[in-house]
PDB file of C-alpha atoms in Angstrom:
ATOM      1  CA  MET Z   1     -17.931  49.607 166.081  1.00 36.00           C
ATOM      2  CA  ALA Z   2     -21.497  50.110 166.343  1.00 42.00           C
ATOM      3  CA  VAL Z   3     -22.727  53.699 165.442  1.00 47.00           C
ATOM      4  CA  GLU Z   4     -25.988  55.098 165.900  1.00 53.00           C
ATOM      5  CA  ILE Z   5     -29.062  54.473 163.453  1.00 56.00           C
ATOM      6  CA  ASN Z   6     -29.821  57.971 162.118  1.00 71.00           C
ATOM      7  CA  ARG Z   7     -33.097  56.840 160.694  1.00 88.00           C
ATOM      8  CA  ILE Z   8     -35.025  54.207 159.633  1.00 95.00           C
ATOM      9  CA  ILE Z   9     -36.794  55.521 156.551  1.00 96.00           C
ATOM     10  CA  THR Z  10     -39.899  54.024 154.932  1.00 96.00           C
ATOM     11  CA  ILE Z  11     -40.001  54.687 151.319  1.00 96.00           C
ATOM     12  CA  ALA Z  12     -43.784  54.186 150.764  1.00 91.00           C
ATOM     13  CA  ASN Z  13     -46.672  54.855 148.294  1.00 88.00           C
ATOM     14  CA  GLN Z  14     -49.670  52.655 147.670  1.00 81.00           C
ATOM     15  CA  LYS Z  15     -49.443  53.609 143.964  1.00 79.00           C
ATOM     16  CA  GLY Z  16     -47.136  51.773 141.307  1.00 77.00           C
ATOM     17  CA  GLY Z  17     -44.972  53.330 139.020  1.00 78.00           C
ATOM     18  CA  VAL Z  18     -43.917  56.898 141.179  1.00 84.00           C
ATOM     19  CA  GLY Z  19     -40.066  56.016 141.771  1.00 83.00           C
ATOM     20  CA  LYS Z  20     -40.640  54.640 145.030  1.00 90.00           C
ATOM     21  CA  THR Z  21     -37.811  51.649 144.126  1.00 93.00           C
ATOM     22  CA  THR Z  22     -35.863  54.177 142.251  1.00 93.00           C
ATOM     23  CA  THR Z  23     -36.052  56.612 144.858  1.00 94.00           C
ATOM     24  CA  ALA Z  24     -34.599  54.132 147.488  1.00 95.00           C
ATOM     25  CA  ILE Z  25     -32.046  52.839 145.160  1.00 95.00           C
ATOM     26  CA  ASN Z  26     -30.739  56.615 144.432  1.00 94.00           C
ATOM     27  CA  LEU Z  27     -31.300  58.136 147.312  1.00 95.00           C
ATOM     28  CA  ALA Z  28     -29.027  55.621 149.841  1.00 96.00           C
ATOM     29  CA  THR Z  29     -26.531  54.975 146.904  1.00 95.00           C
ATOM     30  CA  ALA Z  30     -26.224  59.027 147.651  1.00 94.00           C
ATOM     31  CA  LEU Z  31     -25.665  58.755 150.979  1.00 94.00           C
ATOM     32  CA  ALA Z  32     -23.199  56.089 150.925  1.00 95.00           C
ATOM     33  CA  ALA Z  33     -21.414  58.150 148.528  1.00 91.00           C
ATOM     34  CA  ILE Z  34     -20.680  60.942 151.135  1.00 88.00           C
ATOM     35  CA  GLY Z  35     -20.132  58.463 153.861  1.00 90.00           C
ATOM     36  CA  GLU Z  36     -22.573  56.953 155.405  1.00 93.00           C
ATOM     37  CA  ARG Z  37     -23.044  53.586 156.149  1.00 95.00           C
ATOM     38  CA  VAL Z  38     -26.331  52.576 154.165  1.00 97.00           C
ATOM     39  CA  LEU Z  39     -29.105  49.636 154.287  1.00 97.00           C
ATOM     40  CA  ILE Z  40     -31.643  48.741 152.070  1.00 98.00           C
ATOM     41  CA  VAL Z  41     -34.116  46.390 152.726  1.00 98.00           C
ATOM     42  CA  ASP Z  42     -36.012  44.682 149.580  1.00 97.00           C
ATOM     43  CA  LEU Z  43     -39.676  44.532 151.146  1.00 96.00           C
ATOM     44  CA  ASP Z  44     -40.991  44.053 147.385  1.00 94.00           C
ATOM     45  CA  PRO Z  45     -41.929  40.821 146.587  1.00 93.00           C
ATOM     46  CA  GLN Z  46     -40.927  41.619 142.665  1.00 92.00           C
ATOM     47  CA  GLY Z  47     -37.695  42.301 143.882  1.00 93.00           C
ATOM     48  CA  ASN Z  48     -36.573  45.679 142.254  1.00 93.00           C
ATOM     49  CA  ALA Z  49     -34.274  47.542 144.646  1.00 95.00           C
ATOM     50  CA  SER Z  50     -32.186  43.715 144.961  1.00 96.00           C
ATOM     51  CA  THR Z  51     -32.163  43.356 141.048  1.00 94.00           C
ATOM     52  CA  GLY Z  52     -31.238  47.803 140.169  1.00 94.00           C
ATOM     53  CA  LEU Z  53     -28.104  47.004 142.698  1.00 95.00           C
ATOM     54  CA  GLY Z  54     -27.042  44.116 140.771  1.00 93.00           C
ATOM     55  CA  ILE Z  55     -28.065  41.226 142.921  1.00 93.00           C
ATOM     56  CA  ASP Z  56     -29.023  37.930 140.770  1.00 89.00           C
ATOM     57  CA  ARG Z  57     -30.992  36.385 141.913  1.00 89.00           C
ATOM     58  CA  ARG Z  58     -29.309  33.300 142.016  1.00 88.00           C
ATOM     59  CA  ASP Z  59     -27.295  34.838 145.072  1.00 87.00           C
ATOM     60  CA  ARG Z  60     -29.869  35.487 147.188  1.00 91.00           C
ATOM     61  CA  LYS Z  61     -29.835  32.618 149.759  1.00 91.00           C
ATOM     62  CA  LEU Z  62     -31.328  34.552 152.264  1.00 95.00           C
ATOM     63  CA  SER Z  63     -34.125  37.347 151.641  1.00 95.00           C
ATOM     64  CA  SER Z  64     -35.991  39.695 154.339  1.00 96.00           C
ATOM     65  CA  TYR Z  65     -38.445  37.411 154.149  1.00 95.00           C
ATOM     66  CA  ASP Z  66     -35.796  35.319 156.608  1.00 95.00           C
ATOM     67  CA  VAL Z  67     -35.665  38.201 158.331  1.00 95.00           C
ATOM     68  CA  LEU Z  68     -39.136  38.617 158.901  1.00 95.00           C
ATOM     69  CA  ILE Z  69     -40.263  35.096 159.463  1.00 93.00           C
ATOM     70  CA  GLY Z  70     -37.351  35.281 162.521  1.00 92.00           C
ATOM     71  CA  THR Z  71     -35.844  32.121 161.087  1.00 93.00           C
ATOM     72  CA  HIS Z  72     -32.313  34.455 160.123  1.00 94.00           C
ATOM     73  CA  SER Z  73     -30.684  37.956 161.388  1.00 94.00           C
ATOM     74  CA  VAL Z  74     -30.073  41.361 159.335  1.00 95.00           C
ATOM     75  CA  GLY Z  75     -26.493  40.822 159.256  1.00 94.00           C
ATOM     76  CA  GLU Z  76     -27.243  37.312 157.751  1.00 95.00           C
ATOM     77  CA  ALA Z  77     -29.297  38.562 155.011  1.00 96.00           C
ATOM     78  CA  ALA Z  78     -27.720  41.868 153.986  1.00 96.00           C
ATOM     79  CA  VAL Z  79     -25.264  41.448 150.574  1.00 95.00           C
ATOM     80  CA  ASP Z  80     -22.881  43.798 149.968  1.00 95.00           C
ATOM     81  CA  THR Z  81     -23.303  45.729 146.974  1.00 95.00           C
ATOM     82  CA  ALA Z  82     -20.839  47.124 144.397  1.00 93.00           C
ATOM     83  CA  VAL Z  83     -22.018  50.763 145.808  1.00 94.00           C
ATOM     84  CA  PRO Z  84     -19.387  51.087 148.769  1.00 94.00           C
ATOM     85  CA  ASN Z  85     -20.535  51.551 152.286  1.00 96.00           C
ATOM     86  CA  LEU Z  86     -24.113  50.456 150.547  1.00 97.00           C
ATOM     87  CA  ALA Z  87     -25.586  47.157 150.987  1.00 97.00           C
ATOM     88  CA  ILE Z  88     -28.996  45.001 150.721  1.00 97.00           C
ATOM     89  CA  VAL Z  89     -30.997  42.705 152.128  1.00 97.00           C
ATOM     90  CA  PRO Z  90     -32.532  41.230 149.108  1.00 97.00           C
ATOM     91  CA  SER Z  91     -36.666  40.107 148.441  1.00 96.00           C
ATOM     92  CA  THR Z  92     -37.413  36.928 146.519  1.00 92.00           C
ATOM     93  CA  MET Z  93     -40.951  35.644 145.855  1.00 92.00           C
ATOM     94  CA  ASP Z  94     -41.196  34.444 149.212  1.00 91.00           C
ATOM     95  CA  LEU Z  95     -42.592  37.369 150.955  1.00 91.00           C
ATOM     96  CA  LEU Z  96     -45.682  36.201 149.049  1.00 90.00           C
ATOM     97  CA  GLY Z  97     -46.386  33.954 151.381  1.00 88.00           C
ATOM     98  CA  PHE Z  98     -45.338  36.153 154.266  1.00 89.00           C
ATOM     99  CA  GLU Z  99     -48.682  37.433 154.919  1.00 82.00           C
ATOM    100  CA  MET Z 100     -50.311  34.141 154.958  1.00 85.00           C
ATOM    101  CA  GLU Z 101     -47.832  32.460 157.250  1.00 87.00           C
ATOM    102  CA  ILE Z 102     -47.726  35.435 160.042  1.00 84.00           C
ATOM    103  CA  SER Z 103     -51.201  36.558 159.621  1.00 79.00           C
ATOM    104  CA  GLN Z 104     -52.565  34.945 163.282  1.00 82.00           C
ATOM    105  CA  HIS Z 105     -49.190  35.697 165.283  1.00 85.00           C
ATOM    106  CA  ALA Z 106     -50.021  38.832 167.758  1.00 86.00           C
ATOM    107  CA  ASP Z 107     -46.160  40.289 166.750  1.00 91.00           C
ATOM    108  CA  ARG Z 108     -47.310  40.347 163.321  1.00 92.00           C
ATOM    109  CA  VAL Z 109     -47.154  44.075 162.355  1.00 94.00           C
ATOM    110  CA  PHE Z 110     -43.428  44.048 164.520  1.00 96.00           C
ATOM    111  CA  ARG Z 111     -41.271  41.067 162.968  1.00 95.00           C
ATOM    112  CA  LEU Z 112     -38.959  44.307 161.198  1.00 96.00           C
ATOM    113  CA  ARG Z 113     -39.029  46.423 164.489  1.00 95.00           C
ATOM    114  CA  LYS Z 114     -37.522  43.848 166.201  1.00 94.00           C
ATOM    115  CA  ALA Z 115     -35.212  42.656 163.295  1.00 95.00           C
ATOM    116  CA  LEU Z 116     -33.555  45.809 162.929  1.00 95.00           C
ATOM    117  CA  SER Z 117     -33.482  46.502 166.813  1.00 91.00           C
ATOM    118  CA  SER Z 118     -30.633  43.211 166.809  1.00 85.00           C
ATOM    119  CA  GLU Z 119     -27.149  44.249 166.762  1.00 84.00           C
ATOM    120  CA  SER Z 120     -26.083  43.302 163.376  1.00 84.00           C
ATOM    121  CA  ALA Z 121     -28.512  46.126 162.004  1.00 87.00           C
ATOM    122  CA  GLN Z 122     -26.808  48.617 164.362  1.00 85.00           C
ATOM    123  CA  GLN Z 123     -23.931  49.310 162.184  1.00 88.00           C
ATOM    124  CA  TYR Z 124     -25.658  51.178 159.546  1.00 94.00           C
ATOM    125  CA  SER Z 125     -26.619  54.947 160.023  1.00 93.00           C
ATOM    126  CA  TYR Z 126     -29.440  54.972 157.516  1.00 95.00           C
ATOM    127  CA  ILE Z 127     -32.007  52.251 156.946  1.00 97.00           C
ATOM    128  CA  LEU Z 128     -33.907  52.847 153.636  1.00 98.00           C
ATOM    129  CA  LEU Z 129     -37.196  50.058 153.718  1.00 98.00           C
ATOM    130  CA  ASP Z 130     -38.475  49.818 150.234  1.00 96.00           C
ATOM    131  CA  CYS Z 131     -42.133  49.107 150.123  1.00 94.00           C
ATOM    132  CA  PRO Z 132     -44.424  46.818 147.829  1.00 91.00           C
ATOM    133  CA  PRO Z 133     -47.014  49.485 145.928  1.00 88.00           C
ATOM    134  CA  SER Z 134     -50.050  48.375 148.099  1.00 85.00           C
ATOM    135  CA  PHE Z 135     -50.627  48.718 152.207  1.00 86.00           C
ATOM    136  CA  ASN Z 136     -50.213  45.247 152.982  1.00 91.00           C
ATOM    137  CA  LEU Z 137     -48.914  43.860 156.178  1.00 93.00           C
ATOM    138  CA  LEU Z 138     -45.242  44.471 154.777  1.00 94.00           C
ATOM    139  CA  THR Z 139     -45.933  48.104 154.441  1.00 94.00           C
ATOM    140  CA  MET Z 140     -47.625  47.796 157.856  1.00 94.00           C
ATOM    141  CA  ASN Z 141     -44.540  46.019 159.158  1.00 96.00           C
ATOM    142  CA  ALA Z 142     -41.820  49.328 157.635  1.00 97.00           C
ATOM    143  CA  MET Z 143     -44.307  51.381 159.172  1.00 96.00           C
ATOM    144  CA  ALA Z 144     -44.089  49.656 162.404  1.00 96.00           C
ATOM    145  CA  ALA Z 145     -40.097  49.433 162.111  1.00 96.00           C
ATOM    146  CA  ALA Z 146     -39.519  53.216 160.441  1.00 96.00           C
ATOM    147  CA  HIS Z 147     -38.593  56.788 162.351  1.00 95.00           C
ATOM    148  CA  SER Z 148     -39.966  58.950 159.617  1.00 95.00           C
ATOM    149  CA  VAL Z 149     -41.714  57.578 155.794  1.00 95.00           C
ATOM    150  CA  LEU Z 150     -40.615  59.510 152.857  1.00 95.00           C
ATOM    151  CA  VAL Z 151     -42.975  59.812 149.901  1.00 93.00           C
ATOM    152  CA  PRO Z 152     -42.169  59.444 146.437  1.00 93.00           C
ATOM    153  CA  LEU Z 153     -44.731  61.426 144.281  1.00 91.00           C
ATOM    154  CA  GLN Z 154     -45.456  61.358 140.503  1.00 88.00           C
ATOM    155  CA  CYS Z 155     -46.300  64.996 139.295  1.00 84.00           C
ATOM    156  CA  GLU Z 156     -49.402  63.852 137.809  1.00 82.00           C
ATOM    157  CA  PHE Z 157     -53.453  64.878 137.786  1.00 75.00           C
ATOM    158  CA  PHE Z 158     -54.363  62.385 139.828  1.00 75.00           C
ATOM    159  CA  ALA Z 159     -51.431  62.663 142.699  1.00 74.00           C
ATOM    160  CA  LEU Z 160     -53.054  64.632 145.318  1.00 75.00           C
ATOM    161  CA  GLU Z 161     -55.931  62.575 145.694  1.00 77.00           C
ATOM    162  CA  GLY Z 162     -53.286  59.443 146.393  1.00 78.00           C
ATOM    163  CA  LEU Z 163     -51.261  61.197 149.017  1.00 84.00           C
ATOM    164  CA  SER Z 164     -54.429  62.618 150.885  1.00 84.00           C
ATOM    165  CA  GLN Z 165     -54.734  58.248 151.188  1.00 85.00           C
ATOM    166  CA  LEU Z 166     -51.588  57.949 151.788  1.00 88.00           C
ATOM    167  CA  LEU Z 167     -51.327  60.824 154.656  1.00 89.00           C
ATOM    168  CA  GLU Z 168     -54.542  59.204 155.928  1.00 90.00           C
ATOM    169  CA  THR Z 169     -52.857  56.033 156.223  1.00 90.00           C
ATOM    170  CA  ILE Z 170     -49.951  57.244 158.079  1.00 93.00           C
ATOM    171  CA  SER Z 171     -51.940  59.016 160.860  1.00 93.00           C
ATOM    172  CA  GLN Z 172     -53.602  55.551 160.957  1.00 93.00           C
ATOM    173  CA  VAL Z 173     -49.885  54.085 161.668  1.00 94.00           C
ATOM    174  CA  ARG Z 174     -49.093  56.645 164.056  1.00 95.00           C
ATOM    175  CA  HIS Z 175     -52.604  55.962 166.273  1.00 95.00           C
ATOM    176  CA  THR Z 176     -52.497  52.448 166.529  1.00 94.00           C
ATOM    177  CA  VAL Z 177     -48.599  50.648 166.125  1.00 94.00           C
ATOM    178  CA  ASN Z 178     -46.132  53.364 166.201  1.00 97.00           C
ATOM    179  CA  PRO Z 179     -46.984  56.866 168.026  1.00 96.00           C
ATOM    180  CA  THR Z 180     -43.820  58.735 166.482  1.00 94.00           C
ATOM    181  CA  LEU Z 181     -43.373  58.075 163.246  1.00 95.00           C
ATOM    182  CA  ASP Z 182     -43.307  61.165 161.000  1.00 92.00           C
ATOM    183  CA  ILE Z 183     -43.137  62.551 157.882  1.00 91.00           C
ATOM    184  CA  GLN Z 184     -39.824  62.391 156.088  1.00 91.00           C
ATOM    185  CA  GLY Z 185     -40.740  64.166 153.229  1.00 92.00           C
ATOM    186  CA  ILE Z 186     -42.217  64.700 149.790  1.00 94.00           C
ATOM    187  CA  VAL Z 187     -39.924  64.223 147.380  1.00 95.00           C
ATOM    188  CA  LEU Z 188     -41.182  65.190 143.510  1.00 93.00           C
ATOM    189  CA  THR Z 189     -40.680  62.505 140.847  1.00 93.00           C
ATOM    190  CA  MET Z 190     -41.125  62.122 137.179  1.00 88.00           C
ATOM    191  CA  PHE Z 191     -40.987  65.715 136.386  1.00 90.00           C
ATOM    192  CA  ASP Z 192     -41.156  67.425 133.702  1.00 87.00           C
ATOM    193  CA  ALA Z 193     -41.152  70.985 132.982  1.00 82.00           C
ATOM    194  CA  ARG Z 194     -42.295  71.643 130.010  1.00 83.00           C
ATOM    195  CA  ASN Z 195     -45.457  70.385 131.113  1.00 82.00           C
ATOM    196  CA  ASN Z 196     -47.622  73.002 132.623  1.00 84.00           C
ATOM    197  CA  LEU Z 197     -49.632  70.658 134.570  1.00 83.00           C
ATOM    198  CA  ALA Z 198     -46.445  69.123 136.115  1.00 86.00           C
ATOM    199  CA  GLN Z 199     -45.609  72.848 137.308  1.00 88.00           C
ATOM    200  CA  GLN Z 200     -48.806  73.082 138.684  1.00 87.00           C
ATOM    201  CA  VAL Z 201     -49.381  69.644 140.369  1.00 86.00           C
ATOM    202  CA  VAL Z 202     -45.641  71.454 142.544  1.00 89.00           C
ATOM    203  CA  SER Z 203     -47.600  74.149 142.833  1.00 90.00           C
ATOM    204  CA  ASP Z 204     -50.686  72.366 144.190  1.00 88.00           C
ATOM    205  CA  VAL Z 205     -48.305  69.954 146.864  1.00 88.00           C
ATOM    206  CA  ARG Z 206     -46.403  72.888 147.406  1.00 91.00           C
ATOM    207  CA  GLU Z 207     -49.385  74.895 149.046  1.00 89.00           C
ATOM    208  CA  HIS Z 208     -50.640  72.384 150.825  1.00 85.00           C
ATOM    209  CA  LEU Z 209     -47.579  71.089 152.985  1.00 88.00           C
ATOM    210  CA  GLY Z 210     -45.314  73.005 152.636  1.00 90.00           C
ATOM    211  CA  GLU Z 211     -41.890  72.780 154.150  1.00 91.00           C
ATOM    212  CA  LYS Z 212     -42.423  68.950 153.976  1.00 92.00           C
ATOM    213  CA  VAL Z 213     -41.864  69.039 150.694  1.00 94.00           C
ATOM    214  CA  TYR Z 214     -38.324  68.740 149.056  1.00 96.00           C
ATOM    215  CA  ALA Z 215     -37.021  71.332 147.063  1.00 95.00           C
ATOM    216  CA  THR Z 216     -35.289  68.903 144.962  1.00 95.00           C
ATOM    217  CA  LEU Z 217     -37.502  68.126 142.488  1.00 94.00           C
ATOM    218  CA  ILE Z 218     -36.510  64.270 140.456  1.00 94.00           C
ATOM    219  CA  PRO Z 219     -36.898  65.128 136.629  1.00 92.00           C
ATOM    220  CA  ARG Z 220     -37.503  62.654 134.069  1.00 90.00           C
ATOM    221  CA  ASN Z 221     -34.654  61.159 132.857  1.00 89.00           C
ATOM    222  CA  VAL Z 222     -33.828  58.046 129.842  1.00 90.00           C
ATOM    223  CA  ARG Z 223     -30.403  57.210 131.977  1.00 92.00           C
ATOM    224  CA  VAL Z 224     -32.021  57.001 135.128  1.00 91.00           C
ATOM    225  CA  SER Z 225     -35.103  54.626 133.631  1.00 90.00           C
ATOM    226  CA  GLU Z 226     -31.957  52.955 131.767  1.00 92.00           C
ATOM    227  CA  ALA Z 227     -29.631  51.955 134.614  1.00 90.00           C
ATOM    228  CA  PRO Z 228     -31.846  49.295 136.710  1.00 90.00           C
ATOM    229  CA  SER Z 229     -31.438  47.209 133.652  1.00 89.00           C
ATOM    230  CA  TYR Z 230     -27.541  47.156 134.168  1.00 91.00           C
ATOM    231  CA  GLY Z 231     -27.961  46.090 137.804  1.00 91.00           C
ATOM    232  CA  LYS Z 232     -26.370  49.785 138.538  1.00 92.00           C
ATOM    233  CA  PRO Z 233     -27.821  52.735 140.505  1.00 93.00           C
ATOM    234  CA  ALA Z 234     -28.232  55.598 137.793  1.00 92.00           C
ATOM    235  CA  ILE Z 235     -25.589  57.147 139.976  1.00 91.00           C
ATOM    236  CA  LEU Z 236     -22.881  54.198 138.685  1.00 91.00           C
ATOM    237  CA  TYR Z 237     -24.838  54.494 136.035  1.00 93.00           C
ATOM    238  CA  ASP Z 238     -24.213  57.769 134.879  1.00 94.00           C
ATOM    239  CA  LEU Z 239     -22.521  60.720 137.455  1.00 93.00           C
ATOM    240  CA  LYS Z 240     -23.452  63.910 135.562  1.00 94.00           C
ATOM    241  CA  CYS Z 241     -27.201  62.654 133.993  1.00 94.00           C
ATOM    242  CA  ALA Z 242     -29.858  65.357 135.189  1.00 94.00           C
ATOM    243  CA  GLY Z 243     -31.468  62.101 137.268  1.00 93.00           C
ATOM    244  CA  SER Z 244     -27.999  61.549 138.999  1.00 94.00           C
ATOM    245  CA  GLN Z 245     -27.585  64.869 140.068  1.00 95.00           C
ATOM    246  CA  ALA Z 246     -30.842  65.534 141.901  1.00 95.00           C
ATOM    247  CA  TYR Z 247     -30.665  61.801 143.752  1.00 94.00           C
ATOM    248  CA  LEU Z 248     -27.630  63.623 145.131  1.00 94.00           C
ATOM    249  CA  GLN Z 249     -29.133  66.805 145.821  1.00 95.00           C
ATOM    250  CA  LEU Z 250     -31.666  65.039 148.111  1.00 95.00           C
ATOM    251  CA  ALA Z 251     -29.311  62.828 149.598  1.00 93.00           C
ATOM    252  CA  SER Z 252     -28.564  66.318 151.087  1.00 93.00           C
ATOM    253  CA  GLU Z 253     -31.746  67.657 151.627  1.00 93.00           C
ATOM    254  CA  VAL Z 254     -32.424  64.687 153.914  1.00 92.00           C
ATOM    255  CA  ILE Z 255     -28.753  64.706 155.934  1.00 90.00           C
ATOM    256  CA  GLN Z 256     -29.481  68.860 156.496  1.00 89.00           C
ATOM    257  CA  ARG Z 257     -33.262  68.081 157.552  1.00 87.00           C
ATOM    258  CA  GLU Z 258     -31.804  65.395 160.056  1.00 84.00           C
ATOM    259  CA  ARG Z 259     -29.382  68.084 161.270  1.00 84.00           C
ATOM    260  CA  GLN Z 260     -31.892  70.027 162.152  1.00 84.00           C
ATOM    261  CA  ARG Z 261     -34.274  67.644 163.914  1.00 79.00           C
ATOM    262  CA  LYS Z 262     -31.435  66.296 166.084  1.00 80.00           C
ATOM    263  CA  ALA Z 263     -30.976  70.142 166.593  1.00 81.00           C
ATOM    264  CA  ALA Z 264     -34.280  70.930 167.986  1.00 73.00           C
TER     265      ALA Z 264
END
């Protein structure tokens, strides 16, 4: 029996190296671990989310490219992972040609929205869209398809500057292609409690964005960094490490916000 999609969440930041894919993998794993049916759609040609979940490139017979160009459904392209309740539509380098291939099509921004409205996508309660580190047609498709955007933000000097650019982009998308797009939340990543600058960034972001910022801080953590090389989420690689515990807390916050949203 199909379940209602609770949320399609785009995980986006035009800056690379902020923990976007790490957040996608581990948040999805944490949601799956507490019984949610979760799908990741890997929209980054680098395919790091796919690799980080142990999907070998030779096993990616179908990918998000096939879904976007409309030759195959989400159900056909989705691959089960080693995590119960978690599947992924993997990425391949074919995505590099997507923008050029459909740039003249009138529905070029809405390809993913159409794909996620199909029956095969309805079995998931959360769909997380992992975007490339740039604002291109792939990211635009993700934002056009999503209910909300979750923004991983690294605790560093230029964080607020990059965030203001991203918030402006979200505002533009809301005014052009997706009027209901909301900010799911800002998650602060790579936090080092020993670093005074990191503490200042946390304070500044909370001052500017208030309740939009999750209480959970994702710490810098060696075990989280090691996990992708073993094709595992950190939560499977080392459940007890600080990073894994933080992502479990983040999942709890995400679900709590969803309950509050539905009750409002």
